[in-house]
Amino acid sequence: MDLLQAFEGIGTWSPHIVATVNDTDVKIVELDGEFVWHSHPETDELFLVLSGSLTLELAGREPVVLGPMQLFTVPRSVEHRPVAAPGTRVILIEAGGTVNTGDAQDPRFRPTTGTPL
Amino acid sequence: MDLLQAFEGIGTWSPHIVATVNDTDVKIVELDGEFVWHSHPETDELFLVLSGSLTLELAGREPVVLGPMQLFTVPRSVEHRPVAAPGTRVILIEAGGTVNTGDAQDPRFRPTTGTPL
């Protein structure tokens, strides 16, 4: 049930489920650097930064820069690219079954791991 | 987009929507003391403590005590009673349309306010 403990040893860009609410997953993920441009056609995706700094680059819009305890929901289907300071820790809230690379083909794909705490 | 700013002036036991993810609401709420026993027949309800201390009393189970950055999902239909230290700040994640007193009749009912940040 302790989020900070759950971050230990999960690596970067590898979302880890810590809780579920109905059909929604709550995940933790540690970010470092630039990810791939992608979208999730089936779900909104909320980013809540716990520590570090995260820039959400968004197709056709100004980027959103998030520091600790700031959040933003990327609407479904909106192309986005997360770019993070090393060791940035984030909570993700999105539909169950969402994959990290969305509709993109990229070697940084990671299967979601973890079970609710 | 700043959660800590959003807590200013919202009062206690009065959930305030800060984001939505598909049909799920993300709310902030400040708690103080004992609430009413109630359940939500239609939705799970996640409590993530940001500051303070929250005990979730649960029908037929041991209570769950949460400190900062600890979380717990109360499954739908499970009777529960939040009991919090003064000024405890919490994120709630639950289905859109959920009311704070669930199936209970209680003067502490508050309409959910707020729009996504």
mmCIF file of C-alpha atoms in Angstrom:
data_model
loop_
_atom_site.group_PDB
_atom_site.id
_atom_site.type_symbol
_atom_site.label_atom_id
_atom_site.label_comp_id
_atom_site.label_asym_id
_atom_site.label_seq_id
_atom_site.Cartn_x
_atom_site.Cartn_y
_atom_site.Cartn_z
ATOM 1 C CA MET A 1 0.000 0.000 0.000
ATOM 2 C CA ASP A 2 3.059 2.267 0.162
ATOM 3 C CA LEU A 3 3.670 4.010 -3.137
ATOM 4 C CA LEU A 4 7.240 5.079 -2.495
ATOM 5 C CA GLN A 5 8.283 1.548 -1.547
ATOM 6 C CA ALA A 6 6.598 0.255 -4.696
ATOM 7 C CA PHE A 7 8.918 2.365 -6.875
ATOM 8 C CA GLU A 8 11.981 0.484 -5.652
ATOM 9 C CA GLY A 9 13.452 -1.692 -8.366
ATOM 10 C CA ILE A 10 10.824 -1.200 -11.073
ATOM 11 C CA GLY A 11 13.236 0.396 -13.588
ATOM 12 C CA THR A 12 12.331 3.114 -16.082
ATOM 13 C CA TRP A 13 9.467 3.293 -18.600
ATOM 14 C CA SER A 14 7.953 0.149 -17.096
ATOM 15 C CA PRO A 15 4.480 0.848 -15.730
ATOM 16 C CA HIS A 16 3.545 -1.135 -12.637
ATOM 17 C CA ILE A 17 -0.049 -1.521 -11.422
ATOM 18 C CA VAL A 18 -0.540 -0.528 -7.783
ATOM 19 C CA ALA A 19 -4.344 -0.405 -7.611
ATOM 20 C CA THR A 20 -7.479 -0.851 -9.659
ATOM 21 C CA VAL A 21 -10.731 1.096 -9.418
ATOM 22 C CA ASN A 22 -13.526 -0.613 -11.341
ATOM 23 C CA ASP A 23 -12.039 -1.037 -14.851
ATOM 24 C CA THR A 24 -9.385 1.647 -14.348
ATOM 25 C CA ASP A 25 -5.741 0.992 -13.499
ATOM 26 C CA VAL A 26 -3.607 3.127 -11.202
ATOM 27 C CA LYS A 27 0.059 2.625 -12.088
ATOM 28 C CA ILE A 28 3.413 3.962 -11.045
ATOM 29 C CA VAL A 29 6.195 4.546 -13.523
ATOM 30 C CA GLU A 30 9.678 6.036 -13.381
ATOM 31 C CA LEU A 31 10.655 8.130 -16.404
ATOM 32 C CA ASP A 32 14.003 9.249 -17.797
ATOM 33 C CA GLY A 33 14.453 11.254 -20.971
ATOM 34 C CA GLU A 34 12.417 11.175 -24.179
ATOM 35 C CA PHE A 35 9.783 8.560 -24.913
ATOM 36 C CA VAL A 36 8.161 7.785 -28.276
ATOM 37 C CA TRP A 37 5.314 9.799 -29.822
ATOM 38 C CA HIS A 38 2.127 7.760 -29.483
ATOM 39 C CA SER A 39 -1.560 7.922 -28.649
ATOM 40 C CA HIS A 40 -4.118 5.748 -26.906
ATOM 41 C CA PRO A 41 -7.233 5.619 -29.089
ATOM 42 C CA GLU A 42 -9.267 3.894 -26.369
ATOM 43 C CA THR A 43 -8.493 5.845 -23.209
ATOM 44 C CA ASP A 44 -7.641 9.123 -21.565
ATOM 45 C CA GLU A 45 -4.355 9.007 -19.644
ATOM 46 C CA LEU A 46 -3.718 11.019 -16.483
ATOM 47 C CA PHE A 47 -0.172 11.892 -15.395
ATOM 48 C CA LEU A 48 0.388 12.984 -11.775
ATOM 49 C CA VAL A 49 4.020 13.851 -11.031
ATOM 50 C CA LEU A 50 5.278 12.848 -7.578
ATOM 51 C CA SER A 51 8.884 13.960 -8.004
ATOM 52 C CA GLY A 52 11.048 15.314 -10.803
ATOM 53 C CA SER A 53 9.787 17.132 -13.889
ATOM 54 C CA LEU A 54 7.741 15.947 -16.855
ATOM 55 C CA THR A 55 7.035 17.728 -20.127
ATOM 56 C CA LEU A 56 4.093 16.360 -22.100
ATOM 57 C CA GLU A 57 4.584 17.313 -25.730
ATOM 58 C CA LEU A 58 1.174 17.324 -27.426
ATOM 59 C CA ALA A 59 0.355 17.283 -31.152
ATOM 60 C CA GLY A 60 -0.924 20.682 -32.219
ATOM 61 C CA ARG A 61 -0.880 22.206 -28.738
ATOM 62 C CA GLU A 62 1.563 23.863 -26.392
ATOM 63 C CA PRO A 63 3.496 21.414 -24.237
ATOM 64 C CA VAL A 64 2.469 20.963 -20.613
ATOM 65 C CA VAL A 65 5.221 21.041 -17.981
ATOM 66 C CA LEU A 66 4.455 19.280 -14.703
ATOM 67 C CA GLY A 67 6.358 19.398 -11.415
ATOM 68 C CA PRO A 68 5.595 17.591 -8.156
ATOM 69 C CA MET A 69 1.887 17.350 -7.301
ATOM 70 C CA GLN A 70 0.837 18.671 -10.707
ATOM 71 C CA LEU A 71 -1.343 16.642 -13.030
ATOM 72 C CA PHE A 72 -2.711 16.606 -16.562
ATOM 73 C CA THR A 73 -5.061 14.299 -18.454
ATOM 74 C CA VAL A 74 -4.086 13.579 -22.076
ATOM 75 C CA PRO A 75 -7.415 13.012 -23.854
ATOM 76 C CA ARG A 76 -7.851 9.785 -25.773
ATOM 77 C CA SER A 77 -6.416 9.797 -29.302
ATOM 78 C CA VAL A 78 -4.206 12.844 -28.703
ATOM 79 C CA GLU A 79 -0.637 12.168 -29.879
ATOM 80 C CA HIS A 80 1.808 12.879 -27.076
ATOM 81 C CA ARG A 81 5.423 12.387 -26.092
ATOM 82 C CA PRO A 82 6.576 12.376 -22.469
ATOM 83 C CA VAL A 83 10.011 13.917 -21.860
ATOM 84 C CA ALA A 84 11.236 13.646 -18.288
ATOM 85 C CA ALA A 85 14.124 14.609 -16.052
ATOM 86 C CA PRO A 86 16.072 11.561 -14.851
ATOM 87 C CA GLY A 87 14.281 9.647 -12.113
ATOM 88 C CA THR A 88 10.939 11.411 -12.491
ATOM 89 C CA ARG A 89 8.257 9.458 -10.631
ATOM 90 C CA VAL A 90 4.696 9.522 -11.912
ATOM 91 C CA ILE A 91 1.268 8.071 -11.164
ATOM 92 C CA LEU A 92 -0.710 7.076 -14.276
ATOM 93 C CA ILE A 93 -4.478 6.603 -14.295
ATOM 94 C CA GLU A 94 -5.948 4.987 -17.417
ATOM 95 C CA ALA A 95 -8.206 2.221 -18.648
ATOM 96 C CA GLY A 96 -7.208 -1.324 -17.764
ATOM 97 C CA GLY A 97 -5.201 -3.003 -20.516
ATOM 98 C CA THR A 98 -3.479 0.162 -21.744
ATOM 99 C CA VAL A 99 0.062 -0.399 -23.052
ATOM 100 C CA ASN A 100 2.842 2.121 -22.595
ATOM 101 C CA THR A 101 3.602 2.699 -26.281
ATOM 102 C CA GLY A 102 -0.073 2.982 -27.289
ATOM 103 C CA ASP A 103 -0.453 2.745 -31.052
ATOM 104 C CA ALA A 104 3.302 3.096 -31.728
ATOM 105 C CA GLN A 105 5.730 0.330 -32.633
ATOM 106 C CA ASP A 106 8.784 0.929 -30.486
ATOM 107 C CA PRO A 107 11.444 -1.132 -28.724
ATOM 108 C CA ARG A 108 10.587 0.650 -25.493
ATOM 109 C CA PHE A 109 7.347 -1.301 -25.283
ATOM 110 C CA ARG A 110 7.070 -2.938 -21.877
ATOM 111 C CA PRO A 111 4.302 -5.198 -20.676
ATOM 112 C CA THR A 112 2.492 -3.743 -17.687
ATOM 113 C CA THR A 113 3.419 -5.647 -14.550
ATOM 114 C CA GLY A 114 2.282 -5.678 -10.961
ATOM 115 C CA THR A 115 -0.819 -6.490 -9.052
ATOM 116 C CA PRO A 116 -2.797 -4.199 -6.793
ATOM 117 C CA LEU A 117 -1.007 -3.529 -3.479
ATOM 118 C CA MET B 1 -3.084 21.572 -12.507
ATOM 119 C CA ASP B 2 -1.517 22.070 -9.088
ATOM 120 C CA LEU B 3 -3.047 19.774 -6.507
ATOM 121 C CA LEU B 4 -1.794 21.553 -3.421
ATOM 122 C CA GLN B 5 -3.154 24.895 -4.608
ATOM 123 C CA ALA B 6 -6.479 23.219 -5.340
ATOM 124 C CA PHE B 7 -6.863 22.263 -1.670
ATOM 125 C CA GLU B 8 -6.949 25.904 -0.592
ATOM 126 C CA GLY B 9 -10.393 26.917 0.597
ATOM 127 C CA ILE B 10 -12.310 23.729 -0.200
ATOM 128 C CA GLY B 11 -13.266 23.006 3.431
ATOM 129 C CA THR B 12 -13.621 19.539 4.963
ATOM 130 C CA TRP B 13 -15.580 16.504 3.750
ATOM 131 C CA SER B 14 -16.345 18.297 0.492
ATOM 132 C CA PRO B 15 -14.930 16.377 -2.484
ATOM 133 C CA HIS B 16 -13.712 18.535 -5.349
ATOM 134 C CA ILE B 17 -13.085 17.169 -8.850
ATOM 135 C CA VAL B 18 -9.590 17.945 -10.185
ATOM 136 C CA ALA B 19 -9.505 15.635 -13.215
ATOM 137 C CA THR B 20 -11.482 13.052 -15.118
ATOM 138 C CA VAL B 21 -10.200 9.939 -16.881
ATOM 139 C CA ASN B 22 -12.839 8.436 -19.151
ATOM 140 C CA ASP B 23 -15.838 7.945 -16.816
ATOM 141 C CA THR B 24 -13.747 8.091 -13.647
ATOM 142 C CA ASP B 25 -13.356 11.126 -11.387
ATOM 143 C CA VAL B 26 -10.184 12.137 -9.581
ATOM 144 C CA LYS B 27 -11.081 14.265 -6.562
ATOM 145 C CA ILE B 28 -9.358 15.940 -3.674
ATOM 146 C CA VAL B 29 -10.890 16.089 -0.222
ATOM 147 C CA GLU B 30 -9.777 17.320 3.169
ATOM 148 C CA LEU B 31 -10.871 15.155 6.099
ATOM 149 C CA ASP B 32 -11.200 15.823 9.824
ATOM 150 C CA GLY B 33 -12.494 13.315 12.351
ATOM 151 C CA GLU B 34 -15.134 10.616 11.950
ATOM 152 C CA PHE B 35 -17.387 10.357 8.914
ATOM 153 C CA VAL B 36 -20.569 8.284 8.556
ATOM 154 C CA TRP B 37 -20.652 4.534 7.855
ATOM 155 C CA HIS B 38 -21.706 4.071 4.238
ATOM 156 C CA SER B 39 -21.053 2.114 1.065
ATOM 157 C CA HIS B 40 -21.052 2.768 -2.666
ATOM 158 C CA PRO B 41 -22.953 -0.079 -4.355
ATOM 159 C CA GLU B 42 -21.908 1.075 -7.830
ATOM 160 C CA THR B 43 -18.199 1.788 -7.529
ATOM 161 C CA ASP B 44 -14.861 0.974 -5.957
ATOM 162 C CA GLU B 45 -13.321 3.949 -4.144
ATOM 163 C CA LEU B 46 -9.577 4.540 -3.909
ATOM 164 C CA PHE B 47 -8.087 6.634 -1.105
ATOM 165 C CA LEU B 48 -4.536 7.977 -1.561
ATOM 166 C CA VAL B 49 -3.318 9.985 1.434
ATOM 167 C CA LEU B 50 -1.151 13.006 0.626
ATOM 168 C CA SER B 51 -0.713 14.293 4.184
ATOM 169 C CA GLY B 52 -2.052 13.422 7.602
ATOM 170 C CA SER B 53 -3.432 10.054 8.660
ATOM 171 C CA LEU B 54 -6.559 8.163 7.636
ATOM 172 C CA THR B 55 -8.093 5.054 9.171
ATOM 173 C CA LEU B 56 -10.565 3.223 6.971
ATOM 174 C CA GLU B 57 -12.863 1.203 9.210
ATOM 175 C CA LEU B 58 -14.301 -1.678 7.173
ATOM 176 C CA ALA B 59 -17.285 -3.890 7.942
ATOM 177 C CA GLY B 60 -16.105 -7.345 8.940
ATOM 178 C CA ARG B 61 -12.419 -6.661 8.345
ATOM 179 C CA GLU B 62 -9.491 -5.128 10.142
ATOM 180 C CA PRO B 63 -9.212 -1.369 9.689
ATOM 181 C CA VAL B 64 -6.629 -0.015 7.248
ATOM 182 C CA VAL B 65 -4.421 2.830 8.458
ATOM 183 C CA LEU B 66 -2.913 5.039 5.754
ATOM 184 C CA GLY B 67 -0.176 7.657 6.045
ATOM 185 C CA PRO B 68 1.281 9.894 3.333
ATOM 186 C CA MET B 69 1.705 8.192 -0.056
ATOM 187 C CA GLN B 70 -0.215 5.111 1.053
ATOM 188 C CA LEU B 71 -3.356 3.989 -0.729
ATOM 189 C CA PHE B 72 -6.213 1.523 -0.477
ATOM 190 C CA THR B 73 -9.184 0.683 -2.674
ATOM 191 C CA VAL B 74 -12.466 0.044 -0.842
ATOM 192 C CA PRO B 75 -14.311 -2.447 -3.060
ATOM 193 C CA ARG B 76 -17.800 -1.547 -4.174
ATOM 194 C CA SER B 77 -20.566 -2.356 -1.670
ATOM 195 C CA VAL B 78 -18.172 -2.674 1.284
ATOM 196 C CA GLU B 79 -19.411 -0.629 4.252
ATOM 197 C CA HIS B 80 -16.697 1.717 5.439
ATOM 198 C CA ARG B 81 -16.117 4.702 7.698
ATOM 199 C CA PRO B 82 -13.213 7.110 7.198
ATOM 200 C CA VAL B 83 -11.703 8.494 10.425
ATOM 201 C CA ALA B 84 -8.993 11.087 9.882
ATOM 202 C CA ALA B 85 -6.558 13.276 11.762
ATOM 203 C CA PRO B 86 -7.406 16.977 11.418
ATOM 204 C CA GLY B 87 -6.453 18.405 8.041
ATOM 205 C CA THR B 88 -5.768 15.059 6.359
ATOM 206 C CA ARG B 89 -5.552 15.553 2.587
ATOM 207 C CA VAL B 90 -6.632 12.748 0.293
ATOM 208 C CA ILE B 91 -7.007 11.951 -3.403
ATOM 209 C CA LEU B 92 -10.147 9.927 -4.233
ATOM 210 C CA ILE B 93 -10.552 7.928 -7.446
ATOM 211 C CA GLU B 94 -14.044 6.604 -8.158
ATOM 212 C CA ALA B 95 -16.773 6.428 -10.771
ATOM 213 C CA GLY B 96 -18.192 9.716 -11.974
ATOM 214 C CA GLY B 97 -21.338 10.719 -10.102
ATOM 215 C CA THR B 98 -20.343 9.163 -6.785
ATOM 216 C CA VAL B 99 -21.620 11.059 -3.732
ATOM 217 C CA ASN B 100 -19.655 11.344 -0.516
ATOM 218 C CA THR B 101 -22.200 9.704 1.779
ATOM 219 C CA GLY B 102 -22.933 6.815 -0.604
ATOM 220 C CA ASP B 103 -26.083 4.974 0.436
ATOM 221 C CA ALA B 104 -26.303 6.710 3.847
ATOM 222 C CA GLN B 105 -28.632 9.538 4.821
ATOM 223 C CA ASP B 106 -26.481 12.017 6.684
ATOM 224 C CA PRO B 107 -26.258 15.782 7.154
ATOM 225 C CA ARG B 108 -22.627 15.630 6.065
ATOM 226 C CA PHE B 109 -23.735 14.987 2.492
ATOM 227 C CA ARG B 110 -22.033 17.490 0.189
ATOM 228 C CA PRO B 111 -22.537 17.828 -3.530
ATOM 229 C CA THR B 112 -19.324 17.194 -5.439
ATOM 230 C CA THR B 113 -17.964 20.450 -6.813
ATOM 231 C CA GLY B 114 -15.169 21.466 -9.118
ATOM 232 C CA THR B 115 -14.239 20.993 -12.712
ATOM 233 C CA PRO B 116 -11.120 19.379 -14.076
ATOM 234 C CA LEU B 117 -8.049 21.603 -13.606
#
